[in-house]
Amino acid sequence: MLTNYKDFLKFLTSLENKPKLLLHACCAPCSSHTLKVLAPYFDITIFYSNDNMDTNLEYEKRAKEFNKFNLDNYGIKFIVDKYEPNLYYEAIKGKENLGEHSIRCYNCYLERMEKTAMYAKENGYDYFSTTLSISPYKNSLWLNEIGYELEKKYNIKYLYSNFKKGEGYKDSIILAKKYNLYRQDYCGCIFSKKERDAK
């Protein structure tokens, strides 16, 4: 079990034959640097699955931004999962007003990552992981805790993630400008939008 970014980088160089990775992606900007790190070592499929989005319009808008990467040219596959906001609202029920960085967010991470782990197991992937950890607003300790619990639950290997390390977030901003990516100013859920507007 990896617990730090330094060991994670060493682990990458030990890999052979590009294992199949299902990479949960929240948005194109957060995926930019993450793909840059992982693409040399994995056969990647991006799994865009974000039931927390406040509208179907926002869900589709963020999904379309991935077209700017020309993923096919790099052998990266892209899957858009069914948008099921009812699953998100069920996951955070009773915690709607707890605010950013609360158990509401933990449950949101869990809902999205569990769908990823299940899909990875059902479709023969070697690993699953998430781009969420690149954001300074996301709790990487929680993400990795959830990932390893899901690894045990579904018997599918979780790839440690803390992509904000090594200037990852800064690089994602540079890459977002390079590709002219839509960089949203809220996580996607209606509650974070309301909290943003209240500031």
PDB file of N, CA, C and O in Angstrom, residues 138-182:
ATOM      1  N   LYS A 138      -9.451  19.518  -2.340  1.00  0.00           N
ATOM      2  CA  LYS A 138      -9.875  18.146  -2.081  1.00  0.00           C
ATOM      3  C   LYS A 138      -8.919  17.479  -1.094  1.00  0.00           C
ATOM      4  O   LYS A 138      -7.704  17.671  -1.169  1.00  0.00           O
ATOM      5  N   ASN A 139      -9.474  16.676  -0.197  1.00  0.00           N
ATOM      6  CA  ASN A 139      -8.710  16.036   0.858  1.00  0.00           C
ATOM      7  C   ASN A 139      -8.113  14.717   0.344  1.00  0.00           C
ATOM      8  O   ASN A 139      -8.819  13.724   0.212  1.00  0.00           O
ATOM      9  N   SER A 140      -6.822  14.723   0.079  1.00  0.00           N
ATOM     10  CA  SER A 140      -6.163  13.541  -0.476  1.00  0.00           C
ATOM     11  C   SER A 140      -6.130  12.375   0.503  1.00  0.00           C
ATOM     12  O   SER A 140      -6.177  11.210   0.100  1.00  0.00           O
ATOM     13  N   LEU A 141      -6.037  12.673   1.789  1.00  0.00           N
ATOM     14  CA  LEU A 141      -6.062  11.598   2.790  1.00  0.00           C
ATOM     15  C   LEU A 141      -7.381  10.852   2.726  1.00  0.00           C
ATOM     16  O   LEU A 141      -7.415   9.613   2.774  1.00  0.00           O
ATOM     17  N   TRP A 142      -8.478  11.591   2.619  1.00  0.00           N
ATOM     18  CA  TRP A 142      -9.793  10.953   2.485  1.00  0.00           C
ATOM     19  C   TRP A 142      -9.877  10.140   1.211  1.00  0.00           C
ATOM     20  O   TRP A 142     -10.377   9.003   1.216  1.00  0.00           O
ATOM     21  N   LEU A 143      -9.414  10.709   0.109  1.00  0.00           N
ATOM     22  CA  LEU A 143      -9.503  10.027  -1.181  1.00  0.00           C
ATOM     23  C   LEU A 143      -8.762   8.697  -1.158  1.00  0.00           C
ATOM     24  O   LEU A 143      -9.267   7.676  -1.644  1.00  0.00           O
ATOM     25  N   ASN A 144      -7.559   8.691  -0.592  1.00  0.00           N
ATOM     26  CA  ASN A 144      -6.787   7.457  -0.542  1.00  0.00           C
ATOM     27  C   ASN A 144      -7.361   6.470   0.472  1.00  0.00           C
ATOM     28  O   ASN A 144      -7.346   5.259   0.222  1.00  0.00           O
ATOM     29  N   GLU A 145      -7.889   6.962   1.557  1.00  0.00           N
ATOM     30  CA  GLU A 145      -8.569   6.099   2.522  1.00  0.00           C
ATOM     31  C   GLU A 145      -9.739   5.379   1.844  1.00  0.00           C
ATOM     32  O   GLU A 145      -9.908   4.153   1.966  1.00  0.00           O
ATOM     33  N   ILE A 146     -10.548   6.144   1.122  1.00  0.00           N
ATOM     34  CA  ILE A 146     -11.687   5.568   0.402  1.00  0.00           C
ATOM     35  C   ILE A 146     -11.200   4.574  -0.656  1.00  0.00           C
ATOM     36  O   ILE A 146     -11.747   3.471  -0.793  1.00  0.00           O
ATOM     37  N   GLY A 147     -10.181   4.960  -1.400  1.00  0.00           N
ATOM     38  CA  GLY A 147      -9.660   4.096  -2.460  1.00  0.00           C
ATOM     39  C   GLY A 147      -9.219   2.738  -1.944  1.00  0.00           C
ATOM     40  O   GLY A 147      -9.559   1.691  -2.531  1.00  0.00           O
ATOM     41  N   TYR A 148      -8.489   2.732  -0.843  1.00  0.00           N
ATOM     42  CA  TYR A 148      -7.998   1.455  -0.310  1.00  0.00           C
ATOM     43  C   TYR A 148      -9.122   0.616   0.298  1.00  0.00           C
ATOM     44  O   TYR A 148      -9.078  -0.618   0.247  1.00  0.00           O
ATOM     45  N   GLU A 149     -10.128   1.264   0.863  1.00  0.00           N
ATOM     46  CA  GLU A 149     -11.294   0.523   1.365  1.00  0.00           C
ATOM     47  C   GLU A 149     -12.051  -0.134   0.208  1.00  0.00           C
ATOM     48  O   GLU A 149     -12.501  -1.282   0.310  1.00  0.00           O
ATOM     49  N   LEU A 150     -12.184   0.598  -0.898  1.00  0.00           N
ATOM     50  CA  LEU A 150     -12.869   0.045  -2.070  1.00  0.00           C
ATOM     51  C   LEU A 150     -12.040  -1.063  -2.711  1.00  0.00           C
ATOM     52  O   LEU A 150     -12.595  -2.021  -3.269  1.00  0.00           O
ATOM     53  N   GLU A 151     -10.722  -0.944  -2.642  1.00  0.00           N
ATOM     54  CA  GLU A 151      -9.845  -2.002  -3.135  1.00  0.00           C
ATOM     55  C   GLU A 151     -10.168  -3.318  -2.443  1.00  0.00           C
ATOM     56  O   GLU A 151     -10.298  -4.378  -3.086  1.00  0.00           O
ATOM     57  N   LYS A 152     -10.321  -3.263  -1.110  1.00  0.00           N
ATOM     58  CA  LYS A 152     -10.633  -4.472  -0.336  1.00  0.00           C
ATOM     59  C   LYS A 152     -12.051  -4.954  -0.635  1.00  0.00           C
ATOM     60  O   LYS A 152     -12.288  -6.161  -0.759  1.00  0.00           O
ATOM     61  N   LYS A 153     -12.977  -4.023  -0.748  1.00  0.00           N
ATOM     62  CA  LYS A 153     -14.386  -4.381  -0.937  1.00  0.00           C
ATOM     63  C   LYS A 153     -14.625  -5.067  -2.281  1.00  0.00           C
ATOM     64  O   LYS A 153     -15.387  -6.046  -2.357  1.00  0.00           O
ATOM     65  N   TYR A 154     -13.974  -4.566  -3.337  1.00  0.00           N
ATOM     66  CA  TYR A 154     -14.242  -5.071  -4.685  1.00  0.00           C
ATOM     67  C   TYR A 154     -13.102  -5.906  -5.274  1.00  0.00           C
ATOM     68  O   TYR A 154     -13.206  -6.360  -6.410  1.00  0.00           O
ATOM     69  N   ASN A 155     -12.031  -6.068  -4.504  1.00  0.00           N
ATOM     70  CA  ASN A 155     -10.885  -6.855  -4.973  1.00  0.00           C
ATOM     71  C   ASN A 155     -10.368  -6.339  -6.318  1.00  0.00           C
ATOM     72  O   ASN A 155     -10.178  -7.087  -7.274  1.00  0.00           O
ATOM     73  N   ILE A 156     -10.163  -5.028  -6.367  1.00  0.00           N
ATOM     74  CA  ILE A 156      -9.604  -4.368  -7.543  1.00  0.00           C
ATOM     75  C   ILE A 156      -8.565  -3.364  -7.041  1.00  0.00           C
ATOM     76  O   ILE A 156      -8.857  -2.584  -6.124  1.00  0.00           O
ATOM     77  N   LYS A 157      -7.373  -3.367  -7.592  1.00  0.00           N
ATOM     78  CA  LYS A 157      -6.283  -2.549  -7.055  1.00  0.00           C
ATOM     79  C   LYS A 157      -6.547  -1.053  -7.229  1.00  0.00           C
ATOM     80  O   LYS A 157      -6.943  -0.607  -8.297  1.00  0.00           O
ATOM     81  N   TYR A 158      -6.288  -0.318  -6.163  1.00  0.00           N
ATOM     82  CA  TYR A 158      -6.406   1.140  -6.167  1.00  0.00           C
ATOM     83  C   TYR A 158      -5.027   1.758  -6.355  1.00  0.00           C
ATOM     84  O   TYR A 158      -4.063   1.351  -5.695  1.00  0.00           O
ATOM     85  N   LEU A 159      -4.938   2.739  -7.236  1.00  0.00           N
ATOM     86  CA  LEU A 159      -3.685   3.462  -7.447  1.00  0.00           C
ATOM     87  C   LEU A 159      -3.689   4.724  -6.603  1.00  0.00           C
ATOM     88  O   LEU A 159      -4.519   5.620  -6.800  1.00  0.00           O
ATOM     89  N   TYR A 160      -2.764   4.792  -5.647  1.00  0.00           N
ATOM     90  CA  TYR A 160      -2.593   5.960  -4.780  1.00  0.00           C
ATOM     91  C   TYR A 160      -2.582   7.242  -5.604  1.00  0.00           C
ATOM     92  O   TYR A 160      -2.012   7.287  -6.699  1.00  0.00           O
ATOM     93  N   SER A 161      -3.188   8.291  -5.067  1.00  0.00           N
ATOM     94  CA  SER A 161      -3.188   9.559  -5.798  1.00  0.00           C
ATOM     95  C   SER A 161      -2.999  10.755  -4.877  1.00  0.00           C
ATOM     96  O   SER A 161      -3.604  10.830  -3.802  1.00  0.00           O
ATOM     97  N   ASN A 162      -2.113  11.628  -5.271  1.00  0.00           N
ATOM     98  CA  ASN A 162      -1.964  12.945  -4.634  1.00  0.00           C
ATOM     99  C   ASN A 162      -1.296  13.842  -5.676  1.00  0.00           C
ATOM    100  O   ASN A 162      -0.171  14.278  -5.513  1.00  0.00           O
ATOM    101  N   PHE A 163      -2.047  14.093  -6.742  1.00  0.00           N
ATOM    102  CA  PHE A 163      -1.458  14.728  -7.914  1.00  0.00           C
ATOM    103  C   PHE A 163      -1.180  16.218  -7.750  1.00  0.00           C
ATOM    104  O   PHE A 163      -0.603  16.833  -8.649  1.00  0.00           O
ATOM    105  N   LYS A 164      -1.564  16.795  -6.621  1.00  0.00           N
ATOM    106  CA  LYS A 164      -1.191  18.189  -6.368  1.00  0.00           C
ATOM    107  C   LYS A 164       0.295  18.295  -6.035  1.00  0.00           C
ATOM    108  O   LYS A 164       0.878  19.379  -6.136  1.00  0.00           O
ATOM    109  N   LYS A 165       0.899  17.190  -5.637  1.00  0.00           N
ATOM    110  CA  LYS A 165       2.328  17.170  -5.327  1.00  0.00           C
ATOM    111  C   LYS A 165       3.143  17.430  -6.596  1.00  0.00           C
ATOM    112  O   LYS A 165       2.673  17.229  -7.713  1.00  0.00           O
ATOM    113  N   GLY A 166       4.384  17.850  -6.395  1.00  0.00           N
ATOM    114  CA  GLY A 166       5.269  18.111  -7.536  1.00  0.00           C
ATOM    115  C   GLY A 166       4.762  19.224  -8.427  1.00  0.00           C
ATOM    116  O   GLY A 166       4.903  19.148  -9.651  1.00  0.00           O
ATOM    117  N   GLU A 167       4.150  20.239  -7.803  1.00  0.00           N
ATOM    118  CA  GLU A 167       3.608  21.389  -8.557  1.00  0.00           C
ATOM    119  C   GLU A 167       2.503  20.973  -9.530  1.00  0.00           C
ATOM    120  O   GLU A 167       2.282  21.623 -10.556  1.00  0.00           O
ATOM    121  N   GLY A 168       1.805  19.874  -9.196  1.00  0.00           N
ATOM    122  CA  GLY A 168       0.778  19.358 -10.083  1.00  0.00           C
ATOM    123  C   GLY A 168      -0.360  20.326 -10.345  1.00  0.00           C
ATOM    124  O   GLY A 168      -0.785  20.487 -11.498  1.00  0.00           O
ATOM    125  N   TYR A 169      -0.843  20.962  -9.302  1.00  0.00           N
ATOM    126  CA  TYR A 169      -1.958  21.897  -9.482  1.00  0.00           C
ATOM    127  C   TYR A 169      -1.525  23.089 -10.332  1.00  0.00           C
ATOM    128  O   TYR A 169      -2.245  23.506 -11.237  1.00  0.00           O
ATOM    129  N   LYS A 170      -0.338  23.596 -10.059  1.00  0.00           N
ATOM    130  CA  LYS A 170       0.196  24.720 -10.843  1.00  0.00           C
ATOM    131  C   LYS A 170       0.325  24.339 -12.309  1.00  0.00           C
ATOM    132  O   LYS A 170      -0.040  25.110 -13.203  1.00  0.00           O
ATOM    133  N   ASP A 171       0.807  23.128 -12.562  1.00  0.00           N
ATOM    134  CA  ASP A 171       0.957  22.666 -13.942  1.00  0.00           C
ATOM    135  C   ASP A 171      -0.403  22.508 -14.612  1.00  0.00           C
ATOM    136  O   ASP A 171      -0.552  22.796 -15.803  1.00  0.00           O
ATOM    137  N   SER A 172      -1.405  22.076 -13.852  1.00  0.00           N
ATOM    138  CA  SER A 172      -2.747  21.916 -14.428  1.00  0.00           C
ATOM    139  C   SER A 172      -3.317  23.261 -14.884  1.00  0.00           C
ATOM    140  O   SER A 172      -4.044  23.318 -15.880  1.00  0.00           O
ATOM    141  N   ILE A 173      -2.986  24.321 -14.182  1.00  0.00           N
ATOM    142  CA  ILE A 173      -3.432  25.662 -14.574  1.00  0.00           C
ATOM    143  C   ILE A 173      -2.764  26.077 -15.889  1.00  0.00           C
ATOM    144  O   ILE A 173      -3.405  26.625 -16.796  1.00  0.00           O
ATOM    145  N   ILE A 174      -1.470  25.789 -15.996  1.00  0.00           N
ATOM    146  CA  ILE A 174      -0.727  26.102 -17.219  1.00  0.00           C
ATOM    147  C   ILE A 174      -1.302  25.318 -18.398  1.00  0.00           C
ATOM    148  O   ILE A 174      -1.527  25.865 -19.487  1.00  0.00           O
ATOM    149  N   LEU A 175      -1.570  24.043 -18.181  1.00  0.00           N
ATOM    150  CA  LEU A 175      -2.107  23.193 -19.247  1.00  0.00           C
ATOM    151  C   LEU A 175      -3.533  23.598 -19.627  1.00  0.00           C
ATOM    152  O   LEU A 175      -3.899  23.539 -20.807  1.00  0.00           O
ATOM    153  N   ALA A 176      -4.308  24.029 -18.641  1.00  0.00           N
ATOM    154  CA  ALA A 176      -5.682  24.480 -18.933  1.00  0.00           C
ATOM    155  C   ALA A 176      -5.653  25.694 -19.856  1.00  0.00           C
ATOM    156  O   ALA A 176      -6.481  25.815 -20.767  1.00  0.00           O
ATOM    157  N   LYS A 177      -4.695  26.583 -19.644  1.00  0.00           N
ATOM    158  CA  LYS A 177      -4.551  27.747 -20.515  1.00  0.00           C
ATOM    159  C   LYS A 177      -4.085  27.322 -21.911  1.00  0.00           C
ATOM    160  O   LYS A 177      -4.573  27.823 -22.920  1.00  0.00           O
ATOM    161  N   LYS A 178      -3.161  26.374 -21.953  1.00  0.00           N
ATOM    162  CA  LYS A 178      -2.642  25.885 -23.234  1.00  0.00           C
ATOM    163  C   LYS A 178      -3.754  25.292 -24.097  1.00  0.00           C
ATOM    164  O   LYS A 178      -3.825  25.549 -25.302  1.00  0.00           O
ATOM    165  N   TYR A 179      -4.615  24.495 -23.478  1.00  0.00           N
ATOM    166  CA  TYR A 179      -5.692  23.830 -24.209  1.00  0.00           C
ATOM    167  C   TYR A 179      -6.990  24.633 -24.231  1.00  0.00           C
ATOM    168  O   TYR A 179      -7.990  24.191 -24.776  1.00  0.00           O
ATOM    169  N   ASN A 180      -6.962  25.818 -23.603  1.00  0.00           N
ATOM    170  CA  ASN A 180      -8.156  26.676 -23.536  1.00  0.00           C
ATOM    171  C   ASN A 180      -9.338  25.929 -22.908  1.00  0.00           C
ATOM    172  O   ASN A 180     -10.451  25.895 -23.452  1.00  0.00           O
ATOM    173  N   LEU A 181      -9.091  25.359 -21.746  1.00  0.00           N
ATOM    174  CA  LEU A 181     -10.099  24.556 -21.058  1.00  0.00           C
ATOM    175  C   LEU A 181     -10.987  25.411 -20.163  1.00  0.00           C
ATOM    176  O   LEU A 181     -10.524  26.377 -19.540  1.00  0.00           O
ATOM    177  N   TYR A 182     -12.229  25.035 -20.092  1.00  0.00           N
ATOM    178  CA  TYR A 182     -13.178  25.666 -19.173  1.00  0.00           C
ATOM    179  C   TYR A 182     -12.798  25.283 -17.743  1.00  0.00           C
ATOM    180  O   TYR A 182     -12.814  24.117 -17.375  1.00  0.00           O
TER     181      TYR A 182
END
